[in-house]
mmCIF file of C-alpha atoms in Angstrom:
data_model
loop_
_atom_site.group_PDB
_atom_site.id
_atom_site.type_symbol
_atom_site.label_atom_id
_atom_site.label_comp_id
_atom_site.label_asym_id
_atom_site.label_seq_id
_atom_site.Cartn_x
_atom_site.Cartn_y
_atom_site.Cartn_z
ATOM 1 C CA MET F 801 4.126 -22.887 -25.450
ATOM 2 C CA ASN F 802 5.736 -21.286 -28.519
ATOM 3 C CA LYS F 803 9.299 -19.964 -28.421
ATOM 4 C CA LYS F 804 8.260 -16.297 -28.251
ATOM 5 C CA ALA F 805 5.733 -16.878 -25.465
ATOM 6 C CA LYS F 806 8.224 -18.989 -23.548
ATOM 7 C CA LYS F 807 10.845 -16.293 -23.860
ATOM 8 C CA LYS F 808 8.426 -13.646 -22.613
ATOM 9 C CA PHE F 809 7.333 -15.836 -19.727
ATOM 10 C CA VAL F 810 10.838 -16.537 -18.489
ATOM 11 C CA ARG F 811 11.680 -12.865 -18.560
ATOM 12 C CA THR F 812 8.562 -11.756 -16.787
ATOM 13 C CA PHE F 813 8.552 -14.520 -14.234
ATOM 14 C CA VAL F 814 12.192 -13.883 -13.411
ATOM 15 C CA ARG F 815 11.515 -10.189 -12.847
ATOM 16 C CA SER F 816 8.252 -10.541 -10.963
ATOM 17 C CA PHE F 817 8.771 -13.643 -8.849
ATOM 18 C CA ALA F 818 12.082 -15.374 -9.295
ATOM 19 C CA VAL F 819 14.253 -12.270 -9.205
ATOM 20 C CA MET F 820 12.771 -11.284 -5.854
ATOM 21 C CA ALA F 821 14.745 -13.853 -3.903
ATOM 22 C CA VAL F 822 17.741 -15.099 -1.994
ATOM 23 C CA MET F 823 18.618 -12.425 0.582
ATOM 24 C CA ILE F 824 18.398 -14.164 3.926
ATOM 25 C CA GLY F 825 16.893 -13.074 7.241
ATOM 26 C CA ALA F 826 14.637 -10.196 8.196
ATOM 27 C CA ALA F 827 14.412 -7.145 5.963
ATOM 28 C CA GLY F 828 17.373 -4.818 6.082
ATOM 29 C CA ILE F 829 19.987 -7.379 7.225
ATOM 30 C CA SER F 830 23.401 -6.745 5.692
ATOM 31 C CA TYR F 831 24.975 -9.239 3.335
ATOM 32 C CA ALA F 832 28.341 -8.752 4.969
ATOM 33 C CA GLY F 833 29.788 -11.637 6.963
ATOM 34 C CA THR F 834 26.604 -13.392 8.058
ATOM 35 C CA LYS F 835 25.100 -13.905 4.597
ATOM 36 C CA ALA F 836 26.536 -17.393 4.029
ATOM 37 C CA TYR F 837 25.636 -18.592 7.533
ATOM 38 C CA TYR F 838 21.989 -17.524 7.375
ATOM 39 C CA HIS F 839 21.633 -18.816 3.819
ATOM 40 C CA ALA F 840 22.779 -22.244 4.938
ATOM 41 C CA THR F 841 20.786 -22.441 8.184
ATOM 42 C CA GLY F 842 17.618 -20.597 7.175
ATOM 43 C CA LYS F 843 17.626 -18.784 10.522
ATOM 44 C CA THR F 844 16.242 -15.262 10.870
ATOM 45 C CA PRO F 845 18.496 -13.047 13.049
ATOM 46 C CA GLY F 846 16.660 -10.658 15.359
ATOM 47 C CA GLY F 847 13.322 -10.958 13.553
ATOM 48 C CA LEU F 848 9.759 -11.033 14.799
ATOM 49 C CA GLY F 849 9.747 -14.808 14.423
ATOM 50 C CA ASN F 850 12.085 -15.005 17.416
ATOM 51 C CA LYS F 851 9.495 -13.060 19.410
ATOM 52 C CA ILE F 852 6.321 -14.821 18.263
ATOM 53 C CA GLU F 853 6.801 -17.950 16.190
ATOM 54 C CA THR F 854 9.112 -18.687 13.297
ATOM 55 C CA LEU F 855 7.768 -18.310 9.782
ATOM 56 C CA THR F 856 9.579 -21.190 8.104
ATOM 57 C CA PRO F 857 9.482 -21.162 4.285
ATOM 58 C CA GLN F 858 8.091 -24.406 2.922
ATOM 59 C CA GLU F 859 10.051 -26.597 0.556
ATOM 60 C CA MET F 860 7.501 -26.080 -2.194
ATOM 61 C CA GLU F 861 3.918 -24.894 -2.598
ATOM 62 C CA THR F 862 1.328 -25.553 -5.261
ATOM 63 C CA ALA F 863 0.537 -21.845 -5.056
ATOM 64 C CA ALA F 864 3.760 -19.920 -4.436
ATOM 65 C CA LYS F 865 2.918 -16.674 -2.626
ATOM 66 C CA ASN F 866 5.186 -13.657 -2.141
ATOM 67 C CA VAL F 867 4.429 -10.218 -0.661
ATOM 68 C CA VAL F 868 6.371 -7.523 -2.523
ATOM 69 C CA ILE F 869 6.826 -4.354 -0.443
ATOM 70 C CA SER F 870 8.282 -0.975 -1.353
ATOM 71 C CA GLU F 871 9.385 1.673 1.131
ATOM 72 C CA ASP F 872 11.061 5.076 0.917
ATOM 73 C CA GLY F 873 12.977 5.043 4.182
ATOM 74 C CA GLU F 874 10.075 6.408 6.207
ATOM 75 C CA LYS F 875 6.921 4.641 5.117
ATOM 76 C CA VAL F 876 5.548 1.802 3.015
ATOM 77 C CA THR F 877 4.680 3.017 -0.490
ATOM 78 C CA GLY F 878 3.495 -0.116 -2.310
ATOM 79 C CA ILE F 879 2.284 -3.657 -1.573
ATOM 80 C CA VAL F 880 1.645 -6.434 -4.101
ATOM 81 C CA VAL F 881 0.902 -10.074 -3.284
ATOM 82 C CA GLU F 882 2.182 -12.306 -6.074
ATOM 83 C CA VAL F 883 0.685 -15.787 -6.550
ATOM 84 C CA PHE F 884 2.031 -18.361 -9.022
ATOM 85 C CA ASN F 885 -0.026 -21.556 -9.192
ATOM 86 C CA THR F 886 2.064 -24.453 -10.454
ATOM 87 C CA SER F 887 -1.031 -26.586 -11.025
ATOM 88 C CA THR F 888 -2.899 -24.180 -13.320
ATOM 89 C CA GLY F 889 -0.073 -21.953 -14.549
ATOM 90 C CA ASN F 890 -1.979 -18.877 -13.301
ATOM 91 C CA LEU F 891 0.030 -15.809 -12.283
ATOM 92 C CA ASP F 892 -1.819 -13.198 -10.185
ATOM 93 C CA TYR F 893 -0.961 -9.875 -8.570
ATOM 94 C CA LEU F 894 -3.132 -8.616 -5.698
ATOM 95 C CA THR F 895 -2.668 -4.942 -4.842
ATOM 96 C CA ILE F 896 -3.053 -3.906 -1.204
ATOM 97 C CA PRO F 897 -3.064 -0.087 -1.146
ATOM 98 C CA ALA F 898 -0.413 1.341 1.181
ATOM 99 C CA GLU F 899 -3.188 3.505 2.648
ATOM 100 C CA THR F 900 -5.093 0.399 3.791
ATOM 101 C CA ARG F 901 -6.286 0.706 7.405
ATOM 102 C CA ILE F 902 -7.254 -2.453 9.297
ATOM 103 C CA THR F 903 -8.122 -3.628 12.787
ATOM 104 C CA LEU F 904 -5.917 -6.460 14.022
ATOM 105 C CA SER F 905 -7.726 -9.487 15.342
ATOM 106 C CA ASP F 906 -7.754 -9.741 19.125
ATOM 107 C CA ALA F 907 -5.639 -12.895 18.891
ATOM 108 C CA LEU F 908 -2.823 -11.249 16.920
ATOM 109 C CA TYR F 909 -2.977 -8.034 18.908
ATOM 110 C CA GLN F 910 -2.693 -9.876 22.212
ATOM 111 C CA LYS F 911 0.202 -11.886 20.793
ATOM 112 C CA PHE F 912 2.018 -8.634 20.000
ATOM 113 C CA VAL F 913 1.232 -7.244 23.457
ATOM 114 C CA ALA F 914 2.504 -10.386 25.183
ATOM 115 C CA LYS F 915 5.789 -10.091 23.303
ATOM 116 C CA GLU F 916 6.069 -6.356 24.042
ATOM 117 C CA ILE F 917 5.749 -5.320 20.406
ATOM 118 C CA ASP F 918 4.409 -1.769 20.544
ATOM 119 C CA ILE F 919 1.710 -1.470 17.875
ATOM 120 C CA PRO F 920 -1.888 -0.166 18.044
ATOM 121 C CA GLN F 921 -4.793 -2.464 17.203
ATOM 122 C CA ILE F 922 -5.943 -0.181 14.370
ATOM 123 C CA VAL F 923 -3.077 0.349 11.923
ATOM 124 C CA SER F 924 -2.381 1.781 8.484
ATOM 125 C CA PHE F 925 -0.032 -0.222 6.284
ATOM 126 C CA TYR F 926 1.965 2.800 5.144
ATOM 127 C CA ASP F 927 2.966 3.393 8.794
ATOM 128 C CA LEU F 928 4.159 -0.140 9.607
ATOM 129 C CA GLU F 929 7.846 0.738 9.405
ATOM 130 C CA SER F 930 7.400 3.026 12.426
ATOM 131 C CA TYR F 931 6.211 0.021 14.472
ATOM 132 C CA PHE F 932 8.408 -2.801 13.180
ATOM 133 C CA GLY F 933 11.430 -0.921 11.894
ATOM 134 C CA LYS F 934 12.963 -1.686 8.525
ATOM 135 C CA ASP F 935 14.687 -4.813 9.823
ATOM 136 C CA ASN F 936 11.363 -6.477 10.694
ATOM 137 C CA LEU F 937 9.055 -4.793 8.178
ATOM 138 C CA GLY F 938 8.759 -7.761 5.820
ATOM 139 C CA GLU F 939 8.045 -10.270 8.548
ATOM 140 C CA GLY F 940 5.630 -7.914 10.310
ATOM 141 C CA MET F 941 3.764 -7.377 7.048
ATOM 142 C CA LEU F 942 3.314 -11.138 6.685
ATOM 143 C CA TYR F 943 1.741 -11.401 10.128
ATOM 144 C CA LEU F 944 -0.770 -8.643 9.396
ATOM 145 C CA ILE F 945 -1.723 -9.800 5.897
ATOM 146 C CA ASN F 946 -2.037 -13.444 6.937
ATOM 147 C CA ASP F 947 -4.166 -12.404 9.897
ATOM 148 C CA TYR F 948 -6.448 -10.265 7.736
ATOM 149 C CA LEU F 949 -6.818 -12.621 4.769
ATOM 150 C CA ASP F 950 -6.673 -15.827 6.821
ATOM 151 C CA SER F 951 -3.840 -16.815 4.493
ATOM 152 C CA ASP F 952 -0.541 -18.667 4.846
ATOM 153 C CA ILE F 953 1.865 -16.513 2.841
ATOM 154 C CA GLN F 954 5.456 -17.456 3.701
ATOM 155 C CA TYR F 955 7.581 -15.089 1.638
ATOM 156 C CA TYR F 956 8.250 -11.368 1.501
ATOM 157 C CA THR F 957 10.456 -9.234 -0.730
ATOM 158 C CA LEU F 958 11.408 -5.715 0.347
ATOM 159 C CA MET F 959 12.755 -3.085 -2.029
ATOM 160 C CA SER F 960 13.169 0.649 -2.380
ATOM 161 C CA ASP F 961 10.388 2.730 -3.881
ATOM 162 C CA ASP F 962 12.530 3.441 -6.956
ATOM 163 C CA THR F 963 13.228 -0.253 -7.562
ATOM 164 C CA PHE F 964 9.555 -1.105 -7.047
ATOM 165 C CA ARG F 965 8.453 1.472 -9.622
ATOM 166 C CA ASN F 966 10.905 0.017 -12.102
ATOM 167 C CA HIS F 967 9.045 -3.272 -11.693
ATOM 168 C CA PHE F 968 5.445 -2.043 -11.539
ATOM 169 C CA ASP F 969 3.041 0.525 -12.993
ATOM 170 C CA LYS F 970 -0.592 1.099 -12.067
ATOM 171 C CA ASP F 971 -3.397 0.077 -14.406
ATOM 172 C CA GLU F 972 -6.664 1.941 -14.965
ATOM 173 C CA GLU F 973 -8.086 0.522 -11.734
ATOM 174 C CA GLN F 974 -4.994 1.562 -9.729
ATOM 175 C CA SER F 975 -3.809 -2.031 -9.351
ATOM 176 C CA TRP F 976 -0.078 -2.625 -9.705
ATOM 177 C CA LYS F 977 0.994 -4.476 -12.873
ATOM 178 C CA LEU F 978 4.347 -5.267 -14.458
ATOM 179 C CA SER F 979 5.692 -2.056 -15.993
ATOM 180 C CA ASP F 980 6.288 -1.620 -19.710
ATOM 181 C CA SER F 981 9.879 -0.544 -19.034
ATOM 182 C CA CYS F 982 10.451 -3.747 -17.070
ATOM 183 C CA LYS F 983 9.152 -5.823 -19.956
ATOM 184 C CA GLU F 984 11.276 -3.931 -22.464
ATOM 185 C CA GLU F 985 14.395 -4.422 -20.364
ATOM 186 C CA LEU F 986 13.752 -8.135 -20.123
ATOM 187 C CA GLU F 987 13.394 -8.439 -23.904
ATOM 188 C CA GLY F 988 17.201 -8.314 -24.055
ATOM 189 C CA LEU F 989 17.597 -11.552 -22.089
ATOM 190 C CA SER F 990 17.801 -14.459 -24.506
ATOM 191 C CA SER F 991 19.813 -17.205 -22.798
ATOM 192 C CA GLU F 992 19.901 -19.098 -19.531
ATOM 193 C CA GLU F 993 23.317 -17.629 -18.730
ATOM 194 C CA GLU F 994 22.020 -14.075 -19.208
ATOM 195 C CA ILE F 995 19.035 -14.779 -16.991
ATOM 196 C CA LYS F 996 21.259 -16.162 -14.218
ATOM 197 C CA GLU F 997 23.538 -13.145 -14.410
ATOM 198 C CA TYR F 998 20.547 -10.825 -14.376
ATOM 199 C CA ILE F 999 19.167 -12.557 -11.254
ATOM 200 C CA LYS F 1000 22.549 -12.244 -9.564
ATOM 201 C CA GLU F 1001 22.580 -8.512 -10.225
ATOM 202 C CA GLN F 1002 19.035 -8.074 -8.926
ATOM 203 C CA TYR F 1003 19.882 -9.707 -5.587
ATOM 204 C CA GLU F 1004 21.758 -6.576 -4.618
ATOM 205 C CA ASN F 1005 18.579 -4.475 -4.970
ATOM 206 C CA VAL F 1006 16.085 -6.370 -2.802
ATOM 207 C CA THR F 1007 15.850 -8.115 0.574
ATOM 208 C CA SER F 1008 13.863 -11.333 0.884
ATOM 209 C CA ASN F 1009 13.383 -14.521 2.885
ATOM 210 C CA LEU F 1010 12.807 -16.443 -0.375
ATOM 211 C CA TYR F 1011 15.928 -18.501 -1.051
ATOM 212 C CA ARG F 1012 17.321 -19.045 -4.518
ATOM 213 C CA VAL F 1013 17.173 -22.817 -4.107
ATOM 214 C CA SER F 1014 13.472 -22.527 -3.253
ATOM 215 C CA LYS F 1015 12.840 -20.481 -6.371
ATOM 216 C CA GLN F 1016 14.680 -22.908 -8.617
ATOM 217 C CA GLN F 1017 12.221 -25.664 -7.727
ATOM 218 C CA TYR F 1018 9.558 -23.845 -9.764
ATOM 219 C CA ALA F 1019 11.576 -23.743 -12.990
ATOM 220 C CA GLU F 1020 9.924 -26.832 -14.474
ATOM 221 C CA TYR F 1021 6.500 -25.152 -14.198
ATOM 222 C CA MET F 1022 7.435 -21.943 -16.006
ATOM 223 C CA GLU F 1023 6.198 -23.103 -19.381
ATOM 224 C CA GLN F 1024 2.629 -23.398 -18.073
ATOM 225 C CA ILE F 1025 2.011 -19.651 -17.983
ATOM 226 C CA ASP F 1026 0.367 -17.772 -20.818
ATOM 227 C CA LEU F 1027 1.597 -14.215 -20.213
ATOM 228 C CA SER F 1028 -1.418 -12.710 -21.916
ATOM 229 C CA LEU F 1029 -3.485 -14.147 -19.045
ATOM 230 C CA VAL F 1030 -1.581 -12.631 -16.110
ATOM 231 C CA HIS F 1031 -4.215 -11.168 -13.766
ATOM 232 C CA THR F 1032 -4.210 -8.114 -11.524
ATOM 233 C CA HIS F 1033 -6.623 -7.541 -8.640
ATOM 234 C CA MET F 1034 -7.403 -4.801 -6.122
ATOM 235 C CA LEU F 1035 -8.110 -5.623 -2.472
ATOM 236 C CA PRO F 1036 -11.891 -5.067 -2.164
ATOM 237 C CA GLY F 1037 -12.770 -1.900 -0.282
ATOM 238 C CA GLN F 1038 -13.173 1.836 -0.725
ATOM 239 C CA ASP F 1039 -11.079 4.980 -0.465
ATOM 240 C CA ILE F 1040 -12.435 7.243 2.279
ATOM 241 C CA THR F 1041 -10.693 10.631 2.519
ATOM 242 C CA GLY F 1042 -7.179 9.318 2.054
ATOM 243 C CA GLU F 1043 -7.609 6.039 3.967
ATOM 244 C CA TYR F 1044 -8.436 2.763 2.222
ATOM 245 C CA GLN F 1045 -11.108 0.815 4.105
ATOM 246 C CA PRO F 1046 -11.016 -2.852 2.977
ATOM 247 C CA ASN F 1047 -13.923 -5.270 3.125
ATOM 248 C CA GLN F 1048 -12.563 -8.309 4.949
ATOM 249 C CA GLU F 1049 -15.188 -10.810 3.858
ATOM 250 C CA LYS F 1050 -14.828 -9.848 0.199
ATOM 251 C CA ALA F 1051 -11.040 -9.772 0.534
ATOM 252 C CA ARG F 1052 -11.006 -13.317 1.885
ATOM 253 C CA GLN F 1053 -13.448 -14.398 -0.800
ATOM 254 C CA LEU F 1054 -11.210 -12.952 -3.522
ATOM 255 C CA TRP F 1055 -8.145 -14.588 -1.981
ATOM 256 C CA GLU F 1056 -9.768 -18.014 -2.042
ATOM 257 C CA GLN F 1057 -10.896 -17.469 -5.629
ATOM 258 C CA ILE F 1058 -7.351 -16.590 -6.693
ATOM 259 C CA LEU F 1059 -5.982 -19.731 -5.059
ATOM 260 C CA ASN F 1060 -8.694 -22.017 -6.441
ATOM 261 C CA ALA F 1061 -9.301 -20.518 -9.895
ATOM 262 C CA ASP F 1062 -9.280 -22.784 -12.915
ATOM 263 C CA THR F 1063 -6.711 -22.083 -15.611
ATOM 264 C CA TYR F 1064 -7.456 -18.623 -16.987
ATOM 265 C CA VAL F 1065 -8.799 -18.577 -20.543
ATOM 266 C CA SER F 1066 -9.349 -14.843 -21.123
ATOM 267 C CA ALA F 1067 -7.239 -11.771 -20.569
ATOM 268 C CA ASP F 1068 -7.357 -10.244 -17.071
ATOM 269 C CA GLU F 1069 -10.888 -11.403 -16.322
ATOM 270 C CA ARG F 1070 -12.179 -10.121 -12.976
ATOM 271 C CA LEU F 1071 -13.170 -12.755 -10.470
ATOM 272 C CA PRO F 1072 -16.780 -12.171 -9.335
ATOM 273 C CA ILE F 1073 -17.201 -10.985 -5.749
ATOM 274 C CA GLU F 1074 -20.647 -11.310 -4.202
ATOM 275 C CA ASP F 1075 -22.022 -7.979 -2.957
ATOM 276 C CA ASN F 1076 -23.802 -8.591 0.330
ATOM 277 C CA SER F 1077 -22.707 -5.470 2.170
ATOM 278 C CA SER F 1078 -26.074 -3.667 2.437
ATOM 279 C CA SER F 1079 -27.150 -2.723 5.956
ATOM 280 C CA ILE F 1080 -30.846 -2.785 5.034
ATOM 281 C CA GLY F 1081 -32.608 -5.308 7.277
ATOM 282 C CA LEU F 1082 -29.855 -5.353 9.891
ATOM 283 C CA ARG F 1083 -30.506 -4.066 13.409
ATOM 284 C CA ILE F 1084 -28.718 -0.789 14.083
ATOM 285 C CA ARG F 1085 -28.153 0.774 17.491
ATOM 286 C CA ILE F 1086 -27.308 4.510 17.451
ATOM 287 C CA GLN F 1087 -25.428 5.913 20.429
ATOM 288 C CA ASN F 1088 -24.638 9.581 20.982
ATOM 289 C CA GLY F 1089 -21.059 10.002 22.117
ATOM 290 C CA SER F 1090 -20.781 13.609 20.993
ATOM 291 C CA GLY F 1091 -22.620 15.288 23.842
ATOM 292 C CA ILE F 1092 -24.749 17.166 21.294
ATOM 293 C CA THR F 1093 -28.400 17.028 22.337
ATOM 294 C CA GLY F 1094 -30.726 15.311 19.863
ATOM 295 C CA LEU F 1095 -28.017 14.044 17.511
ATOM 296 C CA ALA F 1096 -28.935 10.361 17.903
ATOM 297 C CA ALA F 1097 -32.623 11.095 17.305
ATOM 298 C CA ALA F 1098 -31.786 13.096 14.174
ATOM 299 C CA PHE F 1099 -29.798 10.245 12.654
ATOM 300 C CA LYS F 1100 -32.464 7.736 13.689
ATOM 301 C CA THR F 1101 -35.006 9.653 11.628
ATOM 302 C CA LYS F 1102 -32.640 9.974 8.677
ATOM 303 C CA LEU F 1103 -31.703 6.284 8.574
ATOM 304 C CA GLU F 1104 -35.259 5.041 9.120
ATOM 305 C CA THR F 1105 -36.437 7.254 6.258
ATOM 306 C CA ASP F 1106 -33.988 5.408 4.009
ATOM 307 C CA GLY F 1107 -35.272 2.000 5.115
ATOM 308 C CA HIS F 1108 -32.836 1.075 7.871
ATOM 309 C CA THR F 1109 -33.933 -0.677 11.060
ATOM 310 C CA ILE F 1110 -33.028 1.287 14.211
ATOM 311 C CA VAL F 1111 -33.452 -0.638 17.459
ATOM 312 C CA ALA F 1112 -32.405 2.224 19.748
ATOM 313 C CA ALA F 1113 -31.229 5.854 19.774
ATOM 314 C CA GLU F 1114 -29.511 6.542 23.081
ATOM 315 C CA ASN F 1115 -26.549 8.058 24.843
ATOM 316 C CA ALA F 1116 -23.246 6.237 24.494
ATOM 317 C CA PRO F 1117 -21.408 4.887 27.545
ATOM 318 C CA VAL F 1118 -18.521 7.171 26.521
ATOM 319 C CA SER F 1119 -18.446 10.921 25.829
ATOM 320 C CA GLY F 1120 -16.196 13.344 24.011
ATOM 321 C CA VAL F 1121 -16.134 11.253 20.826
ATOM 322 C CA THR F 1122 -14.987 13.305 17.843
ATOM 323 C CA THR F 1123 -15.050 10.867 14.894
ATOM 324 C CA THR F 1124 -18.098 8.672 14.445
ATOM 325 C CA GLU F 1125 -17.428 4.960 14.897
ATOM 326 C CA ILE F 1126 -19.338 2.178 13.141
ATOM 327 C CA HIS F 1127 -18.957 -1.068 15.104
ATOM 328 C CA VAL F 1128 -19.812 -4.309 13.317
ATOM 329 C CA LYS F 1129 -19.496 -8.004 14.093
ATOM 330 C CA ASP F 1130 -18.929 -8.836 10.422
ATOM 331 C CA SER F 1131 -16.546 -6.710 8.360
ATOM 332 C CA SER F 1132 -18.624 -7.260 5.222
ATOM 333 C CA VAL F 1133 -21.478 -5.044 6.479
ATOM 334 C CA GLY F 1134 -21.901 -1.413 7.392
ATOM 335 C CA ARG F 1135 -19.837 0.026 4.543
ATOM 336 C CA ASP F 1136 -22.908 1.532 2.890
ATOM 337 C CA LEU F 1137 -23.443 3.687 6.011
ATOM 338 C CA GLU F 1138 -20.273 5.669 5.299
ATOM 339 C CA THR F 1139 -22.147 8.183 3.146
ATOM 340 C CA TYR F 1140 -24.160 9.380 6.161
ATOM 341 C CA PHE F 1141 -21.120 10.432 8.176
ATOM 342 C CA ASN F 1142 -17.920 12.446 7.962
ATOM 343 C CA SER F 1143 -15.071 9.923 7.519
ATOM 344 C CA PRO F 1144 -16.281 7.402 10.106
ATOM 345 C CA VAL F 1145 -14.000 4.745 11.579
ATOM 346 C CA TYR F 1146 -15.045 1.119 11.076
ATOM 347 C CA VAL F 1147 -14.368 -1.289 13.938
ATOM 348 C CA THR F 1148 -14.859 -5.049 13.583
ATOM 349 C CA GLU F 1149 -15.399 -6.727 16.944
ATOM 350 C CA ASP F 1150 -14.534 -10.407 17.180
ATOM 351 C CA ASN F 1151 -16.496 -10.871 20.410
ATOM 352 C CA TRP F 1152 -19.882 -9.269 19.828
ATOM 353 C CA THR F 1153 -21.938 -9.010 23.035
ATOM 354 C CA ASP F 1154 -25.045 -7.047 21.975
ATOM 355 C CA ALA F 1155 -27.675 -9.682 21.189
ATOM 356 C CA ASP F 1156 -30.173 -7.028 20.040
ATOM 357 C CA SER F 1157 -28.105 -5.369 17.295
ATOM 358 C CA ASP F 1158 -25.885 -6.134 14.317
ATOM 359 C CA ILE F 1159 -24.349 -2.659 14.016
ATOM 360 C CA ILE F 1160 -23.607 -0.022 16.651
ATOM 361 C CA ILE F 1161 -23.011 3.569 15.550
ATOM 362 C CA ILE F 1162 -21.305 5.826 18.108
ATOM 363 C CA LEU F 1163 -21.797 9.413 16.951
ATOM 364 C CA GLY F 1164 -18.982 11.950 17.233
ATOM 365 C CA THR F 1165 -18.886 15.730 17.090
ATOM 366 C CA ALA F 1166 -17.639 15.606 13.480
ATOM 367 C CA ASP F 1167 -21.236 14.785 12.503
ATOM 368 C CA ARG F 1168 -23.011 17.609 14.252
ATOM 369 C CA GLN F 1169 -26.108 18.733 12.298
#
């Protein structure tokens, strides 16, 4: 790695991964008094780990993973998962839109219920601070992201919206990337002493469960990264009237590809994601929960005309439904049905009991003809 590239790498890596470190305990914990104790013991005072199970940072990972979160005092405003692979030298940023809305798995939801953590099963990421509070926001975010991606991310870094936007800008695909101003600022760092002082200053601006000693273990791998090959990704899904509806199967596929990618050889290449989300050929049950006579039959005709397989058009076991619900047993399907309805809600059911269908549509009054 030439001197210029090495210099650029150290600056960028420090800002994007290394700098986001060292504050101990759950998000929002003061440095005063207890800082030295928690740094030494690695304990998390008052966090969700004491209620569920402790998230213990590992000594070292081949792929170091860190969730960077911004908040404005009321809501989450930005989420980026940072992955540095010490084996390949790859550095990736995965954007999870703050507007992302997911359904918690039954296992995680029941775990929250058992521990008297008051959170609904369908949640939007921007609203997580209202459920966990600022003190537990970082740890709570890890539980939700790990549950959704089937991942094992250990670290979080929490910062203000202003600090986050000093670090990141959005690219043409609305994914967060390192900001130009951040890169320009780092150009002034030219020695190890300056970098250490810079890191020390940055500690006062973020809260994290990533210890400085843990970060320092990755120093020997820094020279592996070619900064021109840093990759940004967007969580697969679609924006539906202000809510981001992710595709879980594609999201998990992308996550595995990031972790297992060979050393990147071209600039910001997009990892291929297989598109198998079409509902054509799947068995669809339409249920009328709106109370509007003939609504199920009308949608049966419309969907069959477009080639969909409808196994039944019937009344729903519930009534008074306002927003149409699309129930699926696999989160990768049913997304193409969104265009037929007015901002439907997608529900993935872990325990599917209808042996005669793959998708159940419960019609609401919002889709009256």
